[in-house]
XYZ file of C-alpha atoms in Angstrom:
316
model
C -24.846 -75.301 -7.489
C -25.076 -71.789 -8.950
C -27.067 -71.295 -12.087
C -24.656 -69.605 -14.445
C -27.421 -68.789 -16.931
C -28.954 -66.159 -14.634
C -25.683 -64.315 -14.077
C -25.393 -61.017 -15.968
C -22.046 -60.086 -17.469
C -20.288 -57.221 -15.820
C -19.680 -54.265 -18.128
C -15.992 -53.602 -18.425
C -16.769 -50.182 -19.853
C -18.636 -49.306 -16.693
C -15.811 -50.570 -14.564
C -13.365 -48.633 -16.661
C -15.491 -45.515 -16.354
C -15.754 -46.056 -12.631
C -12.015 -46.328 -12.330
C -11.586 -43.137 -14.336
C -14.036 -41.264 -12.111
C -12.341 -42.627 -9.063
C -8.931 -41.507 -10.296
C -10.284 -38.056 -11.104
C -11.819 -37.719 -7.666
C -8.647 -38.960 -6.063
C -6.640 -36.432 -8.053
C -8.918 -33.575 -6.948
C -8.658 -34.631 -3.322
C -4.878 -34.803 -3.648
C -4.754 -31.307 -5.154
C -6.954 -29.984 -2.370
C -4.736 -31.563 0.297
C -1.726 -29.707 -1.136
C -3.390 -26.305 -0.718
C -5.123 -27.161 2.565
C -2.214 -25.918 4.784
C -2.267 -22.545 3.009
C -6.050 -22.333 3.419
C -5.761 -23.116 7.129
C -3.068 -20.463 7.609
C -5.159 -17.861 5.758
C -8.247 -18.780 7.760
C -6.446 -18.585 11.107
C -4.244 -15.538 10.550
C -6.243 -13.487 8.004
C -9.942 -14.273 7.740
C -10.587 -15.006 11.409
C -8.940 -11.732 12.600
C -10.985 -9.787 10.036
C -14.192 -11.441 11.229
C -13.212 -10.804 14.849
C -12.455 -7.174 14.035
C -15.926 -6.718 12.564
C -17.425 -8.348 15.651
C -15.502 -6.057 18.019
C -16.773 -3.007 16.135
C -20.296 -3.838 17.404
C -19.237 -4.050 21.072
C -18.188 -1.610 23.817
C -14.852 -3.325 24.510
C -12.720 -1.100 26.727
C -9.423 -2.550 27.958
C -9.894 -0.789 31.303
C -13.131 -2.689 31.979
C -13.366 -6.437 32.667
C -16.601 -6.980 30.711
C -17.996 -5.980 27.355
C -21.309 -6.383 25.538
C -22.784 -5.886 22.089
C -24.054 -2.363 21.432
C -25.154 -2.621 17.808
C -24.374 0.412 15.620
C -23.399 2.697 18.495
C -19.726 2.862 17.485
C -20.601 3.527 13.861
C -22.904 6.372 14.863
C -20.108 7.764 17.032
C -17.695 7.539 14.104
C -19.919 9.398 11.636
C -22.204 11.534 13.798
C -20.580 11.835 17.228
C -17.328 13.314 18.471
C -15.323 10.830 16.409
C -16.504 12.360 13.127
C -14.172 15.375 13.220
C -11.164 13.166 13.962
C -12.194 10.789 11.184
C -12.399 13.485 8.512
C -9.242 15.184 9.730
C -7.262 11.948 9.543
C -8.700 11.187 6.091
C -7.667 14.640 4.886
C -4.135 14.287 6.276
C -3.788 10.770 4.857
C -5.031 11.933 1.452
C -2.527 14.793 1.356
C 0.269 12.489 2.424
C -0.707 9.889 -0.198
C -0.758 12.530 -2.942
C 2.744 13.638 -1.940
C 4.159 10.109 -1.904
C 2.478 9.181 -5.200
C 3.830 12.355 -6.814
C 7.361 11.629 -5.573
C 7.227 8.002 -6.715
C 5.724 8.606 -10.158
C 7.144 11.976 -11.181
C 10.443 11.752 -9.284
C 10.953 8.141 -10.326
C 10.249 8.988 -13.966
C 12.646 11.947 -14.001
C 15.469 9.966 -12.397
C 14.832 7.043 -14.759
C 15.166 9.333 -17.771
C 18.286 10.912 -16.292
C 20.143 7.727 -15.309
C 18.980 5.187 -17.877
C 22.356 4.962 -19.605
C 23.954 1.572 -18.916
C 27.434 2.779 -17.952
C 29.452 2.133 -14.817
C 29.245 5.703 -13.542
C 25.473 5.849 -14.071
C 25.109 2.486 -12.315
C 26.880 3.899 -9.265
C 24.579 6.943 -9.217
C 21.515 4.704 -9.553
C 22.719 2.642 -6.616
C 23.103 5.762 -4.461
C 19.514 6.775 -5.178
C 18.066 3.282 -4.773
C 19.874 2.196 -1.561
C 17.573 4.208 0.814
C 14.734 1.833 -0.141
C 16.502 -0.885 1.854
C 16.858 1.288 4.953
C 14.175 0.654 7.576
C 11.653 3.456 7.936
C 12.295 3.664 11.675
C 16.010 4.249 11.025
C 15.229 6.864 8.379
C 12.895 8.667 10.767
C 15.544 8.793 13.494
C 18.083 10.248 11.038
C 15.614 12.869 9.794
C 14.708 13.672 13.377
C 18.267 14.957 13.690
C 18.391 16.541 10.216
C 15.168 18.507 10.810
C 15.991 19.617 14.340
C 15.234 23.313 14.760
C 18.383 24.277 16.681
C 20.988 21.698 15.683
C 19.637 20.226 12.442
C 21.727 19.972 9.290
C 18.966 21.382 7.085
C 18.589 24.601 9.091
C 22.361 24.960 9.155
C 22.506 24.782 5.350
C 19.670 27.290 5.098
C 21.503 29.676 7.415
C 24.474 29.663 5.041
C 22.306 31.308 2.379
C 20.672 33.738 4.815
C 17.393 31.906 5.480
C 16.101 31.910 9.058
C 15.749 28.552 10.849
C 12.467 26.742 10.264
C 10.669 24.797 12.977
C 10.096 21.828 10.699
C 8.492 19.332 13.067
C 6.608 21.642 15.441
C 4.787 23.858 12.968
C 1.449 22.909 11.436
C 2.485 24.282 8.055
C 5.689 22.249 7.765
C 5.161 19.090 9.860
C 3.492 17.054 7.118
C 6.063 18.285 4.584
C 8.803 17.065 6.922
C 7.256 13.596 7.069
C 6.984 13.579 3.277
C 10.664 14.521 2.937
C 11.566 11.380 4.870
C 9.306 9.226 2.715
C 10.356 10.726 -0.619
C 14.012 10.061 0.158
C 13.163 6.353 0.385
C 10.638 5.834 -2.416
C 11.991 7.882 -5.326
C 14.734 5.329 -6.040
C 12.208 2.504 -6.134
C 10.099 4.348 -8.695
C 13.247 5.039 -10.734
C 14.213 1.355 -10.920
C 10.697 0.195 -11.833
C 10.419 2.762 -14.624
C 13.902 1.974 -15.901
C 13.170 -1.736 -16.159
C 10.012 -0.909 -18.122
C 11.840 1.511 -20.429
C 14.399 -1.149 -21.321
C 11.544 -3.372 -22.525
C 10.299 -0.809 -25.063
C 11.387 -1.734 -28.575
C 13.822 0.809 -30.090
C 12.037 0.419 -33.429
C 9.322 2.781 -32.202
C 11.861 5.554 -31.637
C 13.619 4.881 -34.947
C 10.360 5.174 -36.829
C 9.447 8.348 -34.948
C 12.864 9.882 -35.677
C 12.420 9.186 -39.395
C 9.077 10.976 -39.237
C 10.766 13.994 -37.646
C 9.430 13.617 -34.113
C 11.355 15.499 -31.417
C 12.542 13.963 -28.144
C 9.643 15.476 -26.224
C 7.153 14.203 -28.796
C 8.677 10.734 -28.579
C 8.343 10.807 -24.806
C 4.678 11.874 -24.750
C 3.581 9.789 -27.764
C 5.656 6.612 -27.250
C 7.353 6.319 -23.861
C 4.551 7.580 -21.638
C 1.720 5.516 -23.219
C 3.806 2.326 -23.212
C 4.671 2.911 -19.551
C 1.000 3.095 -18.544
C 0.906 -0.472 -17.086
C 3.963 0.378 -14.977
C 2.393 3.655 -13.928
C -0.793 1.842 -12.900
C 1.222 -0.687 -10.899
C 3.150 2.045 -9.081
C -0.016 4.075 -8.536
C -1.907 1.223 -6.861
C 0.994 -0.130 -4.786
C 2.152 3.335 -3.706
C -1.368 4.351 -2.771
C -1.830 1.267 -0.599
C 1.528 1.697 1.125
C 1.061 5.442 1.650
C -2.354 4.925 3.236
C -0.712 2.623 5.813
C 2.026 5.054 6.877
C 2.723 4.894 10.599
C 6.367 4.656 11.697
C 7.580 7.974 10.319
C 4.610 9.827 11.826
C 5.014 8.080 15.176
C 8.738 8.895 15.470
C 8.842 12.365 13.940
C 5.653 14.098 15.107
C 3.424 11.665 17.062
C 0.488 12.979 15.041
C 1.088 16.605 16.006
C 1.194 19.473 16.150
C -2.557 19.905 16.651
C -3.286 16.656 14.758
C -1.795 18.103 11.562
C 0.021 14.817 10.840
C -2.456 12.401 12.389
C -2.911 9.888 9.577
C -5.603 7.214 9.694
C -3.425 4.345 10.948
C -2.036 6.525 13.730
C -5.597 7.444 14.714
C -6.437 3.731 15.023
C -3.291 3.219 17.094
C -4.293 6.014 19.477
C -7.776 4.608 19.965
C -6.374 1.155 20.775
C -3.136 1.842 22.677
C -3.644 5.308 24.174
C -7.377 5.469 24.851
C -7.700 1.655 25.281
C -10.932 1.741 23.249
C -10.678 -1.407 21.180
C -14.255 -0.963 19.969
C -13.515 2.412 18.403
C -10.204 1.197 17.011
C -11.937 -1.801 15.411
C -14.651 0.388 13.906
C -12.073 2.746 12.414
C -10.031 -0.198 11.111
C -13.048 -1.719 9.352
C -13.809 1.676 7.832
C -10.191 1.950 6.709
C -10.360 -1.475 5.051
C -13.543 -0.530 3.179
C -11.966 2.710 1.919
C -8.867 0.899 0.643
C -10.978 -1.734 -1.068
C -13.270 0.749 -2.787
C -10.484 3.021 -3.995
C -8.442 0.099 -5.325
C -11.420 -1.383 -7.180
C -12.331 1.996 -8.686
C -8.736 2.599 -9.744
C -8.507 -0.751 -11.515
C -11.911 -0.330 -13.152
C -11.451 3.184 -14.527
C -7.894 2.484 -15.703
C -8.809 -0.425 -17.984
C -9.542 1.824 -20.943
C -6.502 4.069 -20.447
C -3.764 1.460 -19.983
C -1.826 0.282 -23.026
C -0.309 -3.201 -22.699
C 1.546 -3.160 -26.049
C 5.314 -3.280 -25.775
């Protein structure tokens, strides 16, 4: 027979606390299980390729050879001190110039078109649609069309120039005009996107600011520089960062229009990586350049966000 005097009462508060802890843990596990598929996909298709890319950059992997081995910092020395250095700096210079041109077209062109077509009428809506539609056209299709437009002998652009007495220009085969030709293709696509983003931001600005400024005697230009432009700074920052990232990754237009020529005058960084991997079959050099490209994008983006914190106005 059990001695009931020696039995200690079980604390219901402890049991209740235990149940609460158990429910909390179960809830956390359930939440984790919901995001686990996304984590697995990111690990398999994003983080693992990045880690593999870094690993390849320390090897001598050549697709024409059956074996490869680790070579330490040899590829990095080649990229900065060897024959790859001049191609690296040339591609960075070309990419920087291209990025400046696309950012200028998106920000300045988009702003001007937004100011011009911001009236909400049917006719202005049709004109906005005409400018914005090229954004939905694939870059490869745009490049093929501009390949015909910019043709030296049969191109539409040279034909129009001949009507006003200007001699034909070798747009795609001249070092002085090849990069401009690529930018013309890009600007035709991106200016409408910048216009729509700026217009949506302008609609959100309270008209009371302009009414108060008009009562104080401010002109239209003063209202633009003192009210519109500062209140559009978050939109400008958004377009600056996204346009910079997309412009740094330009490839299709360069590949179709110029193939990096003439004389590497349009050889942007991504096209340089492509040539190392698919033309020279040097996966080690392509991986090293790709890792360098990733570091550059990361540093520039972080610096842009950091230095813009004090100059961006989030009041609306």
